[in-house]
Amino acid sequence: MGRWQPNAADRLGGAALQLYFEQGFEQTTVAEIADSAGLTARTFFRHFADKREVLFKRSTELQSLLVQAIENAPSSASPIEVVAYALEAAAAMLGSHRSQARQRAAVIASNPELRERDLIKMASLADALTDALLERGVPGHEARLASEVGITVLRVGFTQWISEPKARDLSKILREVLNQLRDVTASK
Amino acid sequence: MGRWQPNAADRLGGAALQLYFEQGFEQTTVAEIADSAGLTARTFFRHFADKREVLFKRSTELQSLLVQAIENAPSSASPIEVVAYALEAAAAMLGSHRSQARQRAAVIASNPELRERDLIKMASLADALTDALLERGVPGHEARLASEVGITVLRVGFTQWISEPKARDLSKILREVLNQLRDVTASK
């Protein structure tokens, strides 16, 4: 458990991640998680549908945040600039919890069901970003491609961020990866 | 069943797709598929691990084909050019069966488990393309990004191909989408 325990969901989330990482996702029971957080299983199920969902609670928050960033981007911004605003927002939300992010990634990588759910969340995030770009009046194909580029940059950049031996600024890495993607795509 | 029935796997595949499309994936049994193909359930399980796998048999073929196209691309080609060769190969394999592709897409869209498996196959395809690019000596980040771009173009272009009211050349659509992605990414 972390030092910072403002509420039950966060305490349960921290305890779950710790246990999943230390003893394995399959081996951990809801009772253990609740116990470790000093709460009851009943409280657990008030906050999470199942053991998997604990790991994906922030995906929903991330999605709202990125959609909002797209809505709030200057009206003069090109689709890819709008996506860059969304990536800044993602970095602001995700960029300060690298050790948890590493643990979470390790837990997800170790379990096929979790990998599946992660892929589904990413696909749903791409759909949400596309919709938000369409709302701004970006034409269909461009909206889909810009949002797919955004998801690719987020995925590749995030993986790079947690894999590098030393912690670097996530938002800087995302900008680098977006530039690299631009270079790779432009090269003939 | 199609007119062309060279072997049991193809006959079973055709029969399965037809039944899934007409009466639903969940509602179709292996016995019905075998029956409709004039074969036995035992023969079905000699070719496919389960009912889902029938729909993804060609994903494995596609993966081998794309990896081979990457291996065979001219050594002077840039990473994105290599990916363009792979997309040409994909179009050559997929581009002549539009009505089956539409049926298959409809069946997959109707079932969450199938959507999951589809996402996993795509993720594994991206990994295979990345590895093939690494084998050519493309640096890590560039290999990952070029292969992600390829998968995005394939996914978006394929969806466009099956969604358009009139059949157009898939390889032409993939080239268009790659150019669109380049334009979207380059715009400031």
mmCIF file of C-alpha atoms in Angstrom:
data_model
loop_
_atom_site.group_PDB
_atom_site.id
_atom_site.type_symbol
_atom_site.label_atom_id
_atom_site.label_comp_id
_atom_site.label_asym_id
_atom_site.label_seq_id
_atom_site.Cartn_x
_atom_site.Cartn_y
_atom_site.Cartn_z
ATOM 1 C CA MET A 1 0.000 0.000 0.000
ATOM 2 C CA GLY A 2 1.192 3.481 -0.815
ATOM 3 C CA ARG A 3 1.421 6.263 1.714
ATOM 4 C CA TRP A 4 -1.327 8.195 0.007
ATOM 5 C CA GLN A 5 -4.737 6.668 0.772
ATOM 6 C CA PRO A 6 -7.429 9.210 0.216
ATOM 7 C CA ASN A 7 -10.239 6.736 -0.444
ATOM 8 C CA ALA A 8 -11.271 3.124 -0.643
ATOM 9 C CA ALA A 9 -10.949 2.712 -4.424
ATOM 10 C CA ASP A 10 -7.387 3.998 -4.426
ATOM 11 C CA ARG A 11 -6.434 1.893 -1.426
ATOM 12 C CA LEU A 12 -7.918 -1.210 -3.046
ATOM 13 C CA GLY A 13 -6.227 -0.396 -6.328
ATOM 14 C CA GLY A 14 -2.835 0.038 -4.699
ATOM 15 C CA ALA A 15 -3.181 -3.140 -2.660
ATOM 16 C CA ALA A 16 -4.352 -5.143 -5.690
ATOM 17 C CA LEU A 17 -1.478 -4.003 -7.891
ATOM 18 C CA GLN A 18 1.044 -4.806 -5.184
ATOM 19 C CA LEU A 19 -0.351 -8.307 -4.650
ATOM 20 C CA TYR A 20 -0.752 -9.049 -8.370
ATOM 21 C CA PHE A 21 2.843 -7.997 -8.921
ATOM 22 C CA GLU A 22 4.289 -9.912 -5.971
ATOM 23 C CA GLN A 23 2.351 -13.161 -6.024
ATOM 24 C CA GLY A 24 0.661 -13.187 -9.448
ATOM 25 C CA PHE A 25 -2.740 -12.107 -10.708
ATOM 26 C CA GLU A 26 -4.305 -15.584 -10.733
ATOM 27 C CA GLN A 27 -3.019 -16.372 -7.244
ATOM 28 C CA THR A 28 -4.550 -13.271 -5.660
ATOM 29 C CA THR A 29 -8.067 -13.337 -4.224
ATOM 30 C CA VAL A 30 -10.417 -10.438 -3.662
ATOM 31 C CA ALA A 31 -10.415 -11.300 0.030
ATOM 32 C CA GLU A 32 -6.650 -10.832 0.165
ATOM 33 C CA ILE A 33 -6.845 -7.505 -1.622
ATOM 34 C CA ALA A 34 -9.536 -6.216 0.708
ATOM 35 C CA ASP A 35 -7.626 -7.491 3.704
ATOM 36 C CA SER A 36 -4.418 -5.866 2.615
ATOM 37 C CA ALA A 37 -6.257 -2.547 2.137
ATOM 38 C CA GLY A 38 -7.956 -2.890 5.550
ATOM 39 C CA LEU A 39 -11.380 -3.114 3.885
ATOM 40 C CA THR A 40 -13.961 -5.782 3.119
ATOM 41 C CA ALA A 41 -14.638 -7.799 -0.040
ATOM 42 C CA ARG A 42 -18.033 -6.165 -0.103
ATOM 43 C CA THR A 43 -16.394 -2.764 -0.383
ATOM 44 C CA PHE A 44 -14.214 -4.138 -3.156
ATOM 45 C CA PHE A 45 -17.250 -5.138 -5.199
ATOM 46 C CA ARG A 46 -18.857 -1.774 -4.566
ATOM 47 C CA HIS A 47 -15.987 -0.251 -6.538
ATOM 48 C CA PHE A 48 -14.963 -2.924 -9.059
ATOM 49 C CA ALA A 49 -16.891 -5.483 -11.086
ATOM 50 C CA ASP A 50 -14.080 -8.023 -10.832
ATOM 51 C CA LYS A 51 -10.388 -8.567 -10.168
ATOM 52 C CA ARG A 52 -9.427 -7.491 -13.667
ATOM 53 C CA GLU A 53 -11.279 -4.193 -13.556
ATOM 54 C CA VAL A 54 -9.023 -2.871 -10.798
ATOM 55 C CA LEU A 55 -6.242 -2.596 -13.352
ATOM 56 C CA PHE A 56 -8.365 -0.703 -15.853
ATOM 57 C CA LYS A 57 -10.117 1.835 -13.701
ATOM 58 C CA ARG A 58 -7.852 4.596 -14.945
ATOM 59 C CA SER A 59 -8.473 3.702 -18.601
ATOM 60 C CA THR A 60 -11.939 5.194 -18.321
ATOM 61 C CA GLU A 61 -10.541 8.327 -16.698
ATOM 62 C CA LEU A 62 -7.877 8.528 -19.396
ATOM 63 C CA GLN A 63 -10.512 8.283 -22.098
ATOM 64 C CA SER A 64 -12.587 11.143 -20.653
ATOM 65 C CA LEU A 65 -9.487 13.244 -20.237
ATOM 66 C CA LEU A 66 -8.347 12.763 -23.832
ATOM 67 C CA VAL A 67 -11.810 13.410 -25.234
ATOM 68 C CA GLN A 68 -11.948 16.618 -23.197
ATOM 69 C CA ALA A 69 -8.508 17.691 -24.431
ATOM 70 C CA ILE A 70 -9.710 17.200 -28.009
ATOM 71 C CA GLU A 71 -12.850 19.225 -27.327
ATOM 72 C CA ASN A 72 -10.841 22.032 -25.766
ATOM 73 C CA ALA A 73 -8.067 22.237 -28.366
ATOM 74 C CA PRO A 74 -7.938 25.558 -30.273
ATOM 75 C CA SER A 75 -10.275 25.584 -33.233
ATOM 76 C CA SER A 76 -7.370 26.494 -35.513
ATOM 77 C CA ALA A 77 -5.481 23.280 -34.659
ATOM 78 C CA SER A 78 -5.029 20.627 -37.376
ATOM 79 C CA PRO A 79 -6.217 17.091 -36.510
ATOM 80 C CA ILE A 80 -2.711 15.915 -35.650
ATOM 81 C CA GLU A 81 -2.161 19.009 -33.510
ATOM 82 C CA VAL A 82 -5.391 18.213 -31.698
ATOM 83 C CA VAL A 83 -4.072 14.705 -31.114
ATOM 84 C CA ALA A 84 -0.837 16.218 -29.795
ATOM 85 C CA TYR A 85 -2.903 18.165 -27.226
ATOM 86 C CA ALA A 86 -4.549 14.928 -26.187
ATOM 87 C CA LEU A 87 -1.140 13.282 -25.796
ATOM 88 C CA GLU A 88 -0.022 16.152 -23.555
ATOM 89 C CA ALA A 89 -3.075 15.534 -21.397
ATOM 90 C CA ALA A 90 -2.281 11.808 -21.272
ATOM 91 C CA ALA A 91 1.286 12.554 -20.184
ATOM 92 C CA ALA A 92 0.034 14.886 -17.473
ATOM 93 C CA MET A 93 -2.215 12.157 -16.079
ATOM 94 C CA LEU A 94 0.103 9.162 -16.470
ATOM 95 C CA GLY A 95 3.559 10.659 -16.277
ATOM 96 C CA SER A 96 4.029 10.826 -12.521
ATOM 97 C CA HIS A 97 3.488 7.189 -11.549
ATOM 98 C CA ARG A 98 6.210 5.312 -13.380
ATOM 99 C CA SER A 99 6.850 2.542 -10.872
ATOM 100 C CA GLN A 100 3.140 1.670 -10.669
ATOM 101 C CA ALA A 101 2.950 1.819 -14.456
ATOM 102 C CA ARG A 102 5.832 -0.650 -14.706
ATOM 103 C CA GLN A 103 4.237 -3.027 -12.229
ATOM 104 C CA ARG A 104 0.893 -2.778 -13.992
ATOM 105 C CA ALA A 105 2.493 -3.483 -17.376
ATOM 106 C CA ALA A 106 4.283 -6.523 -15.960
ATOM 107 C CA VAL A 107 1.057 -7.882 -14.455
ATOM 108 C CA ILE A 108 -0.871 -7.363 -17.710
ATOM 109 C CA ALA A 109 1.886 -8.956 -19.804
ATOM 110 C CA SER A 110 1.782 -12.057 -17.622
ATOM 111 C CA ASN A 111 -1.877 -12.886 -18.235
ATOM 112 C CA PRO A 112 -3.605 -13.462 -21.609
ATOM 113 C CA GLU A 113 -7.006 -12.305 -20.344
ATOM 114 C CA LEU A 114 -5.522 -9.053 -19.113
ATOM 115 C CA ARG A 115 -3.710 -8.528 -22.404
ATOM 116 C CA GLU A 116 -7.046 -9.014 -24.163
ATOM 117 C CA ARG A 117 -8.790 -6.512 -21.986
ATOM 118 C CA ASP A 118 -5.953 -4.051 -22.506
ATOM 119 C CA LEU A 119 -6.286 -4.372 -26.288
ATOM 120 C CA ILE A 120 -10.032 -3.821 -26.024
ATOM 121 C CA LYS A 121 -9.578 -0.708 -23.907
ATOM 122 C CA MET A 122 -7.128 0.652 -26.473
ATOM 123 C CA ALA A 123 -9.524 -0.060 -29.333
ATOM 124 C CA SER A 124 -12.314 1.665 -27.454
ATOM 125 C CA LEU A 125 -10.014 4.608 -26.723
ATOM 126 C CA ALA A 126 -9.264 4.903 -30.455
ATOM 127 C CA ASP A 127 -12.999 4.927 -31.197
ATOM 128 C CA ALA A 128 -13.611 7.621 -28.593
ATOM 129 C CA LEU A 129 -10.850 9.833 -30.003
ATOM 130 C CA THR A 130 -12.201 9.356 -33.530
ATOM 131 C CA ASP A 131 -15.677 10.387 -32.366
ATOM 132 C CA ALA A 132 -14.284 13.445 -30.603
ATOM 133 C CA LEU A 133 -12.434 14.488 -33.779
ATOM 134 C CA LEU A 134 -15.577 13.944 -35.865
ATOM 135 C CA GLU A 135 -17.411 16.205 -33.409
ATOM 136 C CA ARG A 136 -14.896 18.926 -34.257
ATOM 137 C CA GLY A 137 -15.808 18.543 -37.922
ATOM 138 C CA VAL A 138 -12.729 16.572 -38.959
ATOM 139 C CA PRO A 139 -13.657 14.403 -41.964
ATOM 140 C CA GLY A 140 -14.119 10.665 -41.338
ATOM 141 C CA HIS A 141 -10.917 9.206 -42.738
ATOM 142 C CA GLU A 142 -8.744 11.901 -41.299
ATOM 143 C CA ALA A 143 -10.378 11.558 -37.896
ATOM 144 C CA ARG A 144 -9.816 7.797 -37.852
ATOM 145 C CA LEU A 145 -6.199 8.048 -39.005
ATOM 146 C CA ALA A 146 -5.280 10.897 -36.665
ATOM 147 C CA SER A 147 -6.739 9.028 -33.695
ATOM 148 C CA GLU A 148 -4.966 5.780 -34.691
ATOM 149 C CA VAL A 149 -1.707 7.722 -34.929
ATOM 150 C CA GLY A 150 -2.383 9.124 -31.466
ATOM 151 C CA ILE A 151 -2.990 5.678 -29.985
ATOM 152 C CA THR A 152 0.113 4.268 -31.646
ATOM 153 C CA VAL A 153 2.236 7.116 -30.294
ATOM 154 C CA LEU A 154 0.723 6.704 -26.836
ATOM 155 C CA ARG A 155 1.297 2.955 -26.812
ATOM 156 C CA VAL A 156 4.823 3.027 -28.221
ATOM 157 C CA GLY A 157 5.857 6.067 -26.177
ATOM 158 C CA PHE A 158 4.383 4.723 -22.955
ATOM 159 C CA THR A 159 6.182 1.390 -23.416
ATOM 160 C CA GLN A 160 9.401 3.254 -24.076
ATOM 161 C CA TRP A 161 8.886 5.412 -20.984
ATOM 162 C CA ILE A 162 8.455 2.439 -18.644
ATOM 163 C CA SER A 163 11.211 0.399 -20.337
ATOM 164 C CA GLU A 164 14.016 2.930 -20.247
ATOM 165 C CA PRO A 165 16.405 2.408 -17.347
ATOM 166 C CA LYS A 166 16.128 6.052 -16.243
ATOM 167 C CA ALA A 167 12.881 7.960 -15.830
ATOM 168 C CA ARG A 168 12.421 10.621 -18.483
ATOM 169 C CA ASP A 169 9.603 13.070 -19.067
ATOM 170 C CA LEU A 170 6.695 11.164 -20.641
ATOM 171 C CA SER A 171 5.393 14.170 -22.533
ATOM 172 C CA LYS A 172 8.826 14.693 -24.096
ATOM 173 C CA ILE A 173 8.941 11.031 -25.142
ATOM 174 C CA LEU A 174 5.475 11.247 -26.700
ATOM 175 C CA ARG A 175 6.539 14.289 -28.724
ATOM 176 C CA GLU A 176 9.673 12.457 -29.859
ATOM 177 C CA VAL A 177 7.700 9.399 -30.913
ATOM 178 C CA LEU A 178 5.179 11.522 -32.822
ATOM 179 C CA ASN A 179 8.099 13.121 -34.682
ATOM 180 C CA GLN A 180 9.665 9.716 -35.337
ATOM 181 C CA LEU A 181 6.371 8.433 -36.689
ATOM 182 C CA ARG A 182 6.172 11.473 -38.957
ATOM 183 C CA ASP A 183 9.732 10.833 -40.190
ATOM 184 C CA VAL A 184 9.139 7.119 -40.730
ATOM 185 C CA THR A 185 5.942 7.792 -42.661
ATOM 186 C CA ALA A 186 7.448 10.580 -44.774
ATOM 187 C CA SER A 187 10.598 8.700 -45.818
ATOM 188 C CA LYS A 188 10.602 7.492 -49.404
ATOM 189 C CA MET B 1 -20.713 -23.428 -49.861
ATOM 190 C CA GLY B 2 -18.768 -21.882 -52.701
ATOM 191 C CA ARG B 3 -18.237 -23.561 -56.034
ATOM 192 C CA TRP B 4 -14.554 -23.995 -55.347
ATOM 193 C CA GLN B 5 -13.956 -26.866 -52.931
ATOM 194 C CA PRO B 6 -10.440 -28.125 -53.251
ATOM 195 C CA ASN B 7 -10.131 -29.507 -49.741
ATOM 196 C CA ALA B 8 -11.827 -30.162 -46.453
ATOM 197 C CA ALA B 9 -10.528 -27.088 -44.598
ATOM 198 C CA ASP B 10 -11.792 -24.736 -47.289
ATOM 199 C CA ARG B 11 -15.152 -26.483 -47.465
ATOM 200 C CA LEU B 12 -15.532 -26.330 -43.694
ATOM 201 C CA GLY B 13 -14.451 -22.697 -43.669
ATOM 202 C CA GLY B 14 -16.965 -21.746 -46.333
ATOM 203 C CA ALA B 15 -19.784 -23.644 -44.660
ATOM 204 C CA ALA B 16 -18.969 -22.167 -41.245
ATOM 205 C CA LEU B 17 -18.904 -18.577 -42.515
ATOM 206 C CA GLN B 18 -22.200 -19.051 -44.312
ATOM 207 C CA LEU B 19 -23.890 -20.494 -41.207
ATOM 208 C CA TYR B 20 -22.387 -17.942 -38.806
ATOM 209 C CA PHE B 21 -23.582 -15.174 -41.073
ATOM 210 C CA GLU B 22 -27.077 -16.553 -41.616
ATOM 211 C CA GLN B 23 -28.002 -17.886 -38.195
ATOM 212 C CA GLY B 24 -25.409 -16.366 -35.866
ATOM 213 C CA PHE B 25 -22.071 -17.542 -34.503
ATOM 214 C CA GLU B 26 -23.389 -18.663 -31.106
ATOM 215 C CA GLN B 27 -26.301 -20.524 -32.663
ATOM 216 C CA THR B 28 -24.135 -22.609 -34.990
ATOM 217 C CA THR B 29 -22.764 -25.987 -33.890
ATOM 218 C CA VAL B 30 -19.722 -27.812 -35.230
ATOM 219 C CA ALA B 31 -22.032 -30.670 -36.219
ATOM 220 C CA GLU B 32 -24.048 -28.327 -38.420
ATOM 221 C CA ILE B 33 -20.922 -26.950 -40.062
ATOM 222 C CA ALA B 34 -19.572 -30.422 -40.797
ATOM 223 C CA ASP B 35 -22.959 -31.536 -42.051
ATOM 224 C CA SER B 36 -23.307 -28.578 -44.344
ATOM 225 C CA ALA B 37 -19.830 -29.271 -45.776
ATOM 226 C CA GLY B 38 -20.633 -32.967 -46.206
ATOM 227 C CA LEU B 39 -17.969 -33.918 -43.667
ATOM 228 C CA THR B 40 -17.811 -35.121 -40.052
ATOM 229 C CA ALA B 41 -17.221 -33.212 -36.813
ATOM 230 C CA ARG B 42 -14.085 -35.296 -36.397
ATOM 231 C CA THR B 43 -12.731 -33.901 -39.644
ATOM 232 C CA PHE B 44 -13.607 -30.410 -38.400
ATOM 233 C CA PHE B 45 -11.493 -30.854 -35.287
ATOM 234 C CA ARG B 46 -8.637 -32.244 -37.357
ATOM 235 C CA HIS B 47 -8.437 -28.820 -39.012
ATOM 236 C CA PHE B 48 -9.604 -26.347 -36.361
ATOM 237 C CA ALA B 49 -9.160 -26.142 -32.600
ATOM 238 C CA ASP B 50 -12.592 -24.605 -32.134
ATOM 239 C CA LYS B 51 -15.458 -22.761 -33.778
ATOM 240 C CA ARG B 52 -13.684 -19.432 -33.513
ATOM 241 C CA GLU B 53 -10.501 -20.579 -35.181
ATOM 242 C CA VAL B 54 -12.301 -21.186 -38.487
ATOM 243 C CA LEU B 55 -12.583 -17.445 -38.898
ATOM 244 C CA PHE B 56 -8.904 -16.808 -38.223
ATOM 245 C CA LYS B 57 -7.227 -19.516 -40.268
ATOM 246 C CA ARG B 58 -6.213 -16.997 -42.909
ATOM 247 C CA SER B 59 -4.693 -14.630 -40.320
ATOM 248 C CA THR B 60 -1.796 -17.054 -39.935
ATOM 249 C CA GLU B 61 -1.360 -17.270 -43.692
ATOM 250 C CA LEU B 62 -1.535 -13.492 -43.932
ATOM 251 C CA GLN B 63 1.151 -13.130 -41.302
ATOM 252 C CA SER B 64 3.550 -15.494 -43.124
ATOM 253 C CA LEU B 65 2.867 -13.722 -46.384
ATOM 254 C CA LEU B 66 3.593 -10.264 -44.979
ATOM 255 C CA VAL B 67 6.737 -11.411 -43.198
ATOM 256 C CA GLN B 68 7.932 -12.948 -46.475
ATOM 257 C CA ALA B 69 7.165 -9.742 -48.390
ATOM 258 C CA ILE B 70 9.258 -7.813 -45.867
ATOM 259 C CA GLU B 71 12.127 -10.289 -46.206
ATOM 260 C CA ASN B 72 11.995 -10.070 -50.000
ATOM 261 C CA ALA B 73 11.719 -6.303 -50.333
ATOM 262 C CA PRO B 74 14.699 -4.644 -52.068
ATOM 263 C CA SER B 75 17.522 -3.906 -49.665
ATOM 264 C CA SER B 76 17.469 -0.265 -50.747
ATOM 265 C CA ALA B 77 13.845 0.200 -49.572
ATOM 266 C CA SER B 78 13.158 2.463 -46.584
ATOM 267 C CA PRO B 79 11.163 0.919 -43.699
ATOM 268 C CA ILE B 80 7.909 2.489 -44.870
ATOM 269 C CA GLU B 81 8.566 1.321 -48.429
ATOM 270 C CA VAL B 82 9.105 -2.176 -47.084
ATOM 271 C CA VAL B 83 5.770 -1.890 -45.299
ATOM 272 C CA ALA B 84 4.191 -0.750 -48.564
ATOM 273 C CA TYR B 85 5.464 -3.964 -50.199
ATOM 274 C CA ALA B 86 3.850 -5.944 -47.399
ATOM 275 C CA LEU B 87 0.577 -4.079 -47.948
ATOM 276 C CA GLU B 88 0.698 -4.967 -51.644
ATOM 277 C CA ALA B 89 1.085 -8.612 -50.667
ATOM 278 C CA ALA B 90 -1.860 -8.322 -48.271
ATOM 279 C CA ALA B 91 -4.011 -6.819 -51.009
ATOM 280 C CA ALA B 92 -3.053 -9.616 -53.391
ATOM 281 C CA MET B 93 -4.158 -12.218 -50.850
ATOM 282 C CA LEU B 94 -7.276 -10.530 -49.495
ATOM 283 C CA GLY B 95 -8.444 -8.395 -52.383
ATOM 284 C CA SER B 96 -10.404 -10.956 -54.379
ATOM 285 C CA HIS B 97 -12.900 -12.165 -51.780
ATOM 286 C CA ARG B 98 -14.865 -9.080 -50.844
ATOM 287 C CA SER B 99 -18.234 -10.681 -50.144
ATOM 288 C CA GLN B 100 -16.680 -13.260 -47.796
ATOM 289 C CA ALA B 101 -14.675 -10.483 -46.151
ATOM 290 C CA ARG B 102 -17.880 -8.528 -45.544
ATOM 291 C CA GLN B 103 -19.643 -11.544 -44.066
ATOM 292 C CA ARG B 104 -16.654 -12.343 -41.886
ATOM 293 C CA ALA B 105 -16.451 -8.755 -40.630
ATOM 294 C CA ALA B 106 -20.172 -8.790 -39.787
ATOM 295 C CA VAL B 107 -19.829 -12.073 -37.873
ATOM 296 C CA ILE B 108 -16.814 -10.817 -35.914
ATOM 297 C CA ALA B 109 -18.494 -7.497 -35.102
ATOM 298 C CA SER B 110 -21.490 -9.342 -33.649
ATOM 299 C CA ASN B 111 -19.552 -11.264 -31.003
ATOM 300 C CA PRO B 112 -17.294 -9.838 -28.258
ATOM 301 C CA GLU B 113 -15.100 -12.954 -28.071
ATOM 302 C CA LEU B 114 -14.472 -12.808 -31.788
ATOM 303 C CA ARG B 115 -13.650 -9.123 -31.597
ATOM 304 C CA GLU B 116 -11.139 -9.938 -28.873
ATOM 305 C CA ARG B 117 -9.511 -12.649 -30.901
ATOM 306 C CA ASP B 118 -9.367 -10.321 -33.901
ATOM 307 C CA LEU B 119 -7.572 -7.670 -31.835
ATOM 308 C CA ILE B 120 -5.116 -10.260 -30.587
ATOM 309 C CA LYS B 121 -4.378 -11.480 -34.098
ATOM 310 C CA MET B 122 -3.739 -7.894 -35.176
ATOM 311 C CA ALA B 123 -1.407 -7.288 -32.232
ATOM 312 C CA SER B 124 0.474 -10.464 -33.051
ATOM 313 C CA LEU B 125 0.671 -9.425 -36.705
ATOM 314 C CA ALA B 126 2.190 -6.091 -35.642
ATOM 315 C CA ASP B 127 4.786 -7.942 -33.555
ATOM 316 C CA ALA B 128 5.661 -10.229 -36.467
ATOM 317 C CA LEU B 129 6.122 -7.293 -38.839
ATOM 318 C CA THR B 130 8.287 -5.499 -36.282
ATOM 319 C CA ASP B 131 10.471 -8.590 -35.926
ATOM 320 C CA ALA B 132 10.788 -8.923 -39.700
ATOM 321 C CA LEU B 133 11.862 -5.281 -39.961
ATOM 322 C CA LEU B 134 14.374 -5.740 -37.132
ATOM 323 C CA GLU B 135 15.784 -8.718 -39.061
ATOM 324 C CA ARG B 136 16.450 -6.358 -41.957
ATOM 325 C CA GLY B 137 18.487 -4.173 -39.621
ATOM 326 C CA VAL B 138 15.862 -1.460 -39.139
ATOM 327 C CA PRO B 139 16.445 0.160 -35.713
ATOM 328 C CA GLY B 140 14.000 -0.757 -32.944
ATOM 329 C CA HIS B 141 11.821 2.345 -32.730
ATOM 330 C CA GLU B 142 11.585 2.749 -36.452
ATOM 331 C CA ALA B 143 10.708 -0.923 -36.908
ATOM 332 C CA ARG B 144 7.925 -0.702 -34.331
ATOM 333 C CA LEU B 145 6.482 2.514 -35.742
ATOM 334 C CA ALA B 146 6.663 1.425 -39.383
ATOM 335 C CA SER B 147 4.895 -1.840 -38.557
ATOM 336 C CA GLU B 148 2.221 -0.050 -36.495
ATOM 337 C CA VAL B 149 1.653 2.302 -39.418
ATOM 338 C CA GLY B 150 1.306 -0.721 -41.688
ATOM 339 C CA ILE B 151 -1.262 -2.361 -39.425
ATOM 340 C CA THR B 152 -3.235 0.869 -39.106
ATOM 341 C CA VAL B 153 -3.298 1.302 -42.881
ATOM 342 C CA LEU B 154 -4.312 -2.326 -43.374
ATOM 343 C CA ARG B 155 -7.088 -2.096 -40.790
ATOM 344 C CA VAL B 156 -8.472 1.257 -41.909
ATOM 345 C CA GLY B 157 -8.088 0.474 -45.621
ATOM 346 C CA PHE B 158 -9.618 -2.972 -45.310
ATOM 347 C CA THR B 159 -12.627 -1.583 -43.430
ATOM 348 C CA GLN B 160 -13.018 1.071 -46.089
ATOM 349 C CA TRP B 161 -12.795 -1.540 -48.850
ATOM 350 C CA ILE B 162 -15.566 -3.709 -47.413
ATOM 351 C CA SER B 163 -17.726 -0.716 -46.425
ATOM 352 C CA GLU B 164 -17.799 1.123 -49.720
ATOM 353 C CA PRO B 165 -20.941 0.442 -51.747
ATOM 354 C CA LYS B 166 -18.942 -0.460 -54.870
ATOM 355 C CA ALA B 167 -15.967 -2.804 -54.950
ATOM 356 C CA ARG B 168 -12.708 -0.972 -55.599
ATOM 357 C CA ASP B 169 -9.165 -2.279 -55.863
ATOM 358 C CA LEU B 170 -7.906 -3.022 -52.328
ATOM 359 C CA SER B 171 -4.291 -2.318 -53.165
ATOM 360 C CA LYS B 172 -5.256 1.103 -54.522
ATOM 361 C CA ILE B 173 -7.205 1.853 -51.329
ATOM 362 C CA LEU B 174 -4.255 0.810 -49.147
ATOM 363 C CA ARG B 175 -1.945 3.136 -51.084
ATOM 364 C CA GLU B 176 -4.463 5.967 -50.694
ATOM 365 C CA VAL B 177 -4.770 5.384 -46.950
ATOM 366 C CA LEU B 178 -0.991 5.288 -46.529
ATOM 367 C CA ASN B 179 -0.792 8.643 -48.320
ATOM 368 C CA GLN B 180 -3.619 10.039 -46.196
ATOM 369 C CA LEU B 181 -1.850 8.889 -43.049
ATOM 370 C CA ARG B 182 1.317 10.602 -44.272
ATOM 371 C CA ASP B 183 -0.618 13.824 -44.934
ATOM 372 C CA VAL B 184 -2.421 13.723 -41.598
ATOM 373 C CA THR B 185 0.835 13.157 -39.739
ATOM 374 C CA ALA B 186 2.758 15.814 -41.646
ATOM 375 C CA SER B 187 0.169 18.601 -41.261
ATOM 376 C CA LYS B 188 1.049 21.256 -38.760
#
